Amino acid sequence: MSSKDGFGLDPLTRAFDEARLAGARGEVPVGAVVVRDGEVIAAAGNRTLADRDPTAHAEVLAIRAACQALGSERLVGCDLYVTLEPCAMCAGAISFARLRRVYYAAPDPKGGALDHGPRFFTQATCHHAPEVYGGLRESEAAELLRGFFRGRR
């Protein structure tokens, strides 16, 4: 996890920044970045409320932006960093985009689909399974989410 973005941040720190920005907008605080060759090529936070779009998860938005930046629907050789374990919809997008690796912070026992729930990448119907590394800065991500939902109650 040594790659840096143009701001001198490691990718997961940048994902946390995107998550905090999403939370400040009233969105569930999840952030994601796509990295290729040590450079952040796309970053996004959740925008489901702002866009009135249930597919506007941080992962999907970052994948879309990375595809635009690279001019390809495939993100071969790219890695995704995200603050929460991706759901099944995002896992499908990750697979179809052919991302090389996924690094996530907090596990999501209820909605996650990589190491919980359907374990998407282990299914016979999955076209491409990236390497997955979870639990990075887990307590920080969990506290960010807890704080957000505590403030909503």
PDB file of C-alpha atoms in Angstrom:
ATOM      1  CA  MET A   1       0.000   0.000   0.000  1.00  0.00           C
ATOM      2  CA  SER A   2       2.873   2.330  -0.741  1.00  0.00           C
ATOM      3  CA  SER A   3       1.429   4.149  -3.742  1.00  0.00           C
ATOM      4  CA  LYS A   4       0.614   7.827  -3.331  1.00  0.00           C
ATOM      5  CA  ASP A   5      -1.775  10.191  -5.029  1.00  0.00           C
ATOM      6  CA  GLY A   6      -0.993  13.695  -6.207  1.00  0.00           C
ATOM      7  CA  PHE A   7      -1.608  14.969  -2.659  1.00  0.00           C
ATOM      8  CA  GLY A   8       1.036  12.698  -1.090  1.00  0.00           C
ATOM      9  CA  LEU A   9      -1.586  10.456   0.501  1.00  0.00           C
ATOM     10  CA  ASP A  10      -1.687   6.697   0.446  1.00  0.00           C
ATOM     11  CA  PRO A  11      -4.775   5.390  -1.393  1.00  0.00           C
ATOM     12  CA  LEU A  12      -6.638   4.256   1.702  1.00  0.00           C
ATOM     13  CA  THR A  13      -6.166   7.656   3.345  1.00  0.00           C
ATOM     14  CA  ARG A  14      -7.585   9.234   0.197  1.00  0.00           C
ATOM     15  CA  ALA A  15     -10.531   6.807   0.384  1.00  0.00           C
ATOM     16  CA  PHE A  16     -11.119   7.874   4.002  1.00  0.00           C
ATOM     17  CA  ASP A  17     -11.083  11.515   2.890  1.00  0.00           C
ATOM     18  CA  GLU A  18     -13.734  10.706   0.270  1.00  0.00           C
ATOM     19  CA  ALA A  19     -15.779   8.877   2.921  1.00  0.00           C
ATOM     20  CA  ARG A  20     -15.651  11.874   5.262  1.00  0.00           C
ATOM     21  CA  LEU A  21     -16.754  14.191   2.448  1.00  0.00           C
ATOM     22  CA  ALA A  22     -19.658  11.853   1.692  1.00  0.00           C
ATOM     23  CA  GLY A  23     -20.650  11.831   5.366  1.00  0.00           C
ATOM     24  CA  ALA A  24     -20.538  15.640   5.465  1.00  0.00           C
ATOM     25  CA  ARG A  25     -23.017  15.637   2.553  1.00  0.00           C
ATOM     26  CA  GLY A  26     -25.351  13.356   4.527  1.00  0.00           C
ATOM     27  CA  GLU A  27     -24.390  10.232   2.573  1.00  0.00           C
ATOM     28  CA  VAL A  28     -23.277   7.003   4.232  1.00  0.00           C
ATOM     29  CA  PRO A  29     -19.536   7.664   4.645  1.00  0.00           C
ATOM     30  CA  VAL A  30     -17.922   5.275   2.205  1.00  0.00           C
ATOM     31  CA  GLY A  31     -15.049   6.273  -0.054  1.00  0.00           C
ATOM     32  CA  ALA A  32     -13.155   4.492  -2.811  1.00  0.00           C
ATOM     33  CA  VAL A  33     -10.147   5.085  -5.036  1.00  0.00           C
ATOM     34  CA  VAL A  34      -8.753   3.262  -8.058  1.00  0.00           C
ATOM     35  CA  VAL A  35      -4.974   3.083  -8.410  1.00  0.00           C
ATOM     36  CA  ARG A  36      -2.802   2.101 -11.365  1.00  0.00           C
ATOM     37  CA  ASP A  37       0.990   2.089 -11.413  1.00  0.00           C
ATOM     38  CA  GLY A  38       1.113   3.848  -8.070  1.00  0.00           C
ATOM     39  CA  GLU A  39      -1.164   6.719  -9.111  1.00  0.00           C
ATOM     40  CA  VAL A  40      -4.722   7.422  -8.005  1.00  0.00           C
ATOM     41  CA  ILE A  41      -6.690   7.686 -11.230  1.00  0.00           C
ATOM     42  CA  ALA A  42     -10.178   8.014  -9.725  1.00  0.00           C
ATOM     43  CA  ALA A  43     -11.731   8.733  -6.333  1.00  0.00           C
ATOM     44  CA  ALA A  44     -15.327   8.964  -5.150  1.00  0.00           C
ATOM     45  CA  GLY A  45     -17.593   8.916  -2.139  1.00  0.00           C
ATOM     46  CA  ASN A  46     -21.146   7.645  -1.925  1.00  0.00           C
ATOM     47  CA  ARG A  47     -23.686   9.796  -3.801  1.00  0.00           C
ATOM     48  CA  THR A  48     -26.867   7.730  -3.692  1.00  0.00           C
ATOM     49  CA  LEU A  49     -28.919  10.552  -2.138  1.00  0.00           C
ATOM     50  CA  ALA A  50     -27.442  13.415  -4.154  1.00  0.00           C
ATOM     51  CA  ASP A  51     -27.789  11.543  -7.448  1.00  0.00           C
ATOM     52  CA  ARG A  52     -31.065   9.850  -6.494  1.00  0.00           C
ATOM     53  CA  ASP A  53     -29.394   6.688  -7.758  1.00  0.00           C
ATOM     54  CA  PRO A  54     -29.178   3.465  -5.738  1.00  0.00           C
ATOM     55  CA  THR A  55     -26.147   2.414  -7.807  1.00  0.00           C
ATOM     56  CA  ALA A  56     -24.119   5.521  -6.881  1.00  0.00           C
ATOM     57  CA  HIS A  57     -21.947   3.645  -4.404  1.00  0.00           C
ATOM     58  CA  ALA A  58     -18.387   4.946  -3.998  1.00  0.00           C
ATOM     59  CA  GLU A  59     -16.934   1.829  -5.646  1.00  0.00           C
ATOM     60  CA  VAL A  60     -19.138   2.053  -8.735  1.00  0.00           C
ATOM     61  CA  LEU A  61     -18.504   5.782  -9.115  1.00  0.00           C
ATOM     62  CA  ALA A  62     -14.736   5.317  -8.790  1.00  0.00           C
ATOM     63  CA  ILE A  63     -14.800   2.452 -11.309  1.00  0.00           C
ATOM     64  CA  ARG A  64     -16.825   4.552 -13.772  1.00  0.00           C
ATOM     65  CA  ALA A  65     -14.422   7.495 -13.417  1.00  0.00           C
ATOM     66  CA  ALA A  66     -11.371   5.239 -13.820  1.00  0.00           C
ATOM     67  CA  CYS A  67     -12.827   3.686 -16.977  1.00  0.00           C
ATOM     68  CA  GLN A  68     -13.417   7.176 -18.384  1.00  0.00           C
ATOM     69  CA  ALA A  69      -9.896   8.284 -17.442  1.00  0.00           C
ATOM     70  CA  LEU A  70      -8.337   5.236 -19.096  1.00  0.00           C
ATOM     71  CA  GLY A  71     -10.734   5.035 -22.039  1.00  0.00           C
ATOM     72  CA  SER A  72     -11.508   1.371 -21.351  1.00  0.00           C
ATOM     73  CA  GLU A  73     -14.169  -0.736 -19.675  1.00  0.00           C
ATOM     74  CA  ARG A  74     -11.399  -2.931 -18.250  1.00  0.00           C
ATOM     75  CA  LEU A  75      -9.218  -1.847 -15.365  1.00  0.00           C
ATOM     76  CA  VAL A  76      -6.571  -4.539 -15.745  1.00  0.00           C
ATOM     77  CA  GLY A  77      -3.612  -3.848 -13.477  1.00  0.00           C
ATOM     78  CA  CYS A  78      -5.663  -1.508 -11.277  1.00  0.00           C
ATOM     79  CA  ASP A  79      -6.435  -1.823  -7.579  1.00  0.00           C
ATOM     80  CA  LEU A  80      -9.451  -0.590  -5.617  1.00  0.00           C
ATOM     81  CA  TYR A  81      -9.172   0.811  -2.079  1.00  0.00           C
ATOM     82  CA  VAL A  82     -12.455   1.226  -0.211  1.00  0.00           C
ATOM     83  CA  THR A  83     -13.420   2.014   3.377  1.00  0.00           C
ATOM     84  CA  LEU A  84     -16.148  -0.654   3.661  1.00  0.00           C
ATOM     85  CA  GLU A  85     -16.400  -4.205   2.341  1.00  0.00           C
ATOM     86  CA  PRO A  86     -18.188  -3.954  -1.032  1.00  0.00           C
ATOM     87  CA  CYS A  87     -21.746  -5.213  -1.497  1.00  0.00           C
ATOM     88  CA  ALA A  88     -22.830  -7.735  -4.143  1.00  0.00           C
ATOM     89  CA  MET A  89     -23.592  -5.015  -6.722  1.00  0.00           C
ATOM     90  CA  CYS A  90     -20.143  -3.495  -6.282  1.00  0.00           C
ATOM     91  CA  ALA A  91     -18.508  -6.938  -6.324  1.00  0.00           C
ATOM     92  CA  GLY A  92     -20.117  -7.541  -9.718  1.00  0.00           C
ATOM     93  CA  ALA A  93     -18.755  -4.234 -11.015  1.00  0.00           C
ATOM     94  CA  ILE A  94     -15.306  -5.082  -9.612  1.00  0.00           C
ATOM     95  CA  SER A  95     -15.361  -8.437 -11.372  1.00  0.00           C
ATOM     96  CA  PHE A  96     -16.535  -7.074 -14.728  1.00  0.00           C
ATOM     97  CA  ALA A  97     -13.963  -4.267 -14.558  1.00  0.00           C
ATOM     98  CA  ARG A  98     -11.239  -6.902 -14.028  1.00  0.00           C
ATOM     99  CA  LEU A  99      -9.675  -5.089 -11.087  1.00  0.00           C
ATOM    100  CA  ARG A 100      -6.505  -6.799  -9.882  1.00  0.00           C
ATOM    101  CA  ARG A 101      -6.883  -6.311  -6.127  1.00  0.00           C
ATOM    102  CA  VAL A 102      -9.399  -4.979  -3.623  1.00  0.00           C
ATOM    103  CA  TYR A 103      -8.278  -3.520  -0.305  1.00  0.00           C
ATOM    104  CA  TYR A 104     -11.018  -2.675   2.174  1.00  0.00           C
ATOM    105  CA  ALA A 105     -11.108  -1.299   5.704  1.00  0.00           C
ATOM    106  CA  ALA A 106     -14.208  -2.363   7.672  1.00  0.00           C
ATOM    107  CA  PRO A 107     -15.902  -5.694   7.095  1.00  0.00           C
ATOM    108  CA  ASP A 108     -19.661  -5.588   6.572  1.00  0.00           C
ATOM    109  CA  PRO A 109     -21.228  -8.764   8.003  1.00  0.00           C
ATOM    110  CA  LYS A 110     -24.732  -7.624   6.954  1.00  0.00           C
ATOM    111  CA  GLY A 111     -24.194  -6.168   3.456  1.00  0.00           C
ATOM    112  CA  GLY A 112     -20.692  -7.194   2.440  1.00  0.00           C
ATOM    113  CA  ALA A 113     -20.246  -9.692  -0.365  1.00  0.00           C
ATOM    114  CA  LEU A 114     -16.519 -10.443  -0.475  1.00  0.00           C
ATOM    115  CA  ASP A 115     -15.787 -12.116   2.860  1.00  0.00           C
ATOM    116  CA  HIS A 116     -19.395 -12.172   4.092  1.00  0.00           C
ATOM    117  CA  GLY A 117     -22.816 -12.995   2.642  1.00  0.00           C
ATOM    118  CA  PRO A 118     -22.575 -14.470  -0.857  1.00  0.00           C
ATOM    119  CA  ARG A 119     -18.742 -14.368  -1.008  1.00  0.00           C
ATOM    120  CA  PHE A 120     -19.174 -13.247  -4.592  1.00  0.00           C
ATOM    121  CA  PHE A 121     -15.690 -14.042  -5.888  1.00  0.00           C
ATOM    122  CA  THR A 122     -15.883 -17.696  -4.799  1.00  0.00           C
ATOM    123  CA  GLN A 123     -18.993 -18.401  -6.910  1.00  0.00           C
ATOM    124  CA  ALA A 124     -18.653 -20.528 -10.043  1.00  0.00           C
ATOM    125  CA  THR A 125     -20.540 -17.854 -11.997  1.00  0.00           C
ATOM    126  CA  CYS A 126     -17.959 -15.166 -11.178  1.00  0.00           C
ATOM    127  CA  HIS A 127     -15.988 -14.230 -14.308  1.00  0.00           C
ATOM    128  CA  HIS A 128     -12.982 -12.682 -12.576  1.00  0.00           C
ATOM    129  CA  ALA A 129     -11.896 -12.783  -8.949  1.00  0.00           C
ATOM    130  CA  PRO A 130      -9.401 -10.194  -7.730  1.00  0.00           C
ATOM    131  CA  GLU A 131      -7.133 -10.673  -4.747  1.00  0.00           C
ATOM    132  CA  VAL A 132      -8.920  -9.370  -1.637  1.00  0.00           C
ATOM    133  CA  TYR A 133      -7.342  -7.881   1.473  1.00  0.00           C
ATOM    134  CA  GLY A 134      -9.687  -6.800   4.255  1.00  0.00           C
ATOM    135  CA  GLY A 135      -9.481  -5.291   7.706  1.00  0.00           C
ATOM    136  CA  LEU A 136      -7.051  -2.470   6.872  1.00  0.00           C
ATOM    137  CA  ARG A 137      -7.599   0.361   9.376  1.00  0.00           C
ATOM    138  CA  GLU A 138     -10.764  -1.497  10.359  1.00  0.00           C
ATOM    139  CA  SER A 139     -11.360   0.254  13.680  1.00  0.00           C
ATOM    140  CA  GLU A 140     -11.027   3.712  12.084  1.00  0.00           C
ATOM    141  CA  ALA A 141     -13.558   2.822   9.385  1.00  0.00           C
ATOM    142  CA  ALA A 142     -15.942   1.228  11.875  1.00  0.00           C
ATOM    143  CA  GLU A 143     -15.819   4.338  14.093  1.00  0.00           C
ATOM    144  CA  LEU A 144     -16.466   6.609  11.105  1.00  0.00           C
ATOM    145  CA  LEU A 145     -19.605   4.620  10.284  1.00  0.00           C
ATOM    146  CA  ARG A 146     -20.745   4.339  13.920  1.00  0.00           C
ATOM    147  CA  GLY A 147     -20.325   8.078  14.410  1.00  0.00           C
ATOM    148  CA  PHE A 148     -22.325   8.830  11.283  1.00  0.00           C
ATOM    149  CA  PHE A 149     -25.245   6.602  12.262  1.00  0.00           C
ATOM    150  CA  ARG A 150     -25.124   7.705  15.918  1.00  0.00           C
ATOM    151  CA  GLY A 151     -25.577  11.287  14.707  1.00  0.00           C
ATOM    152  CA  ARG A 152     -28.602  10.262  12.597  1.00  0.00           C
ATOM    153  CA  ARG A 153     -30.524   8.703  15.483  1.00  0.00           C
TER     154      ARG A 153
END
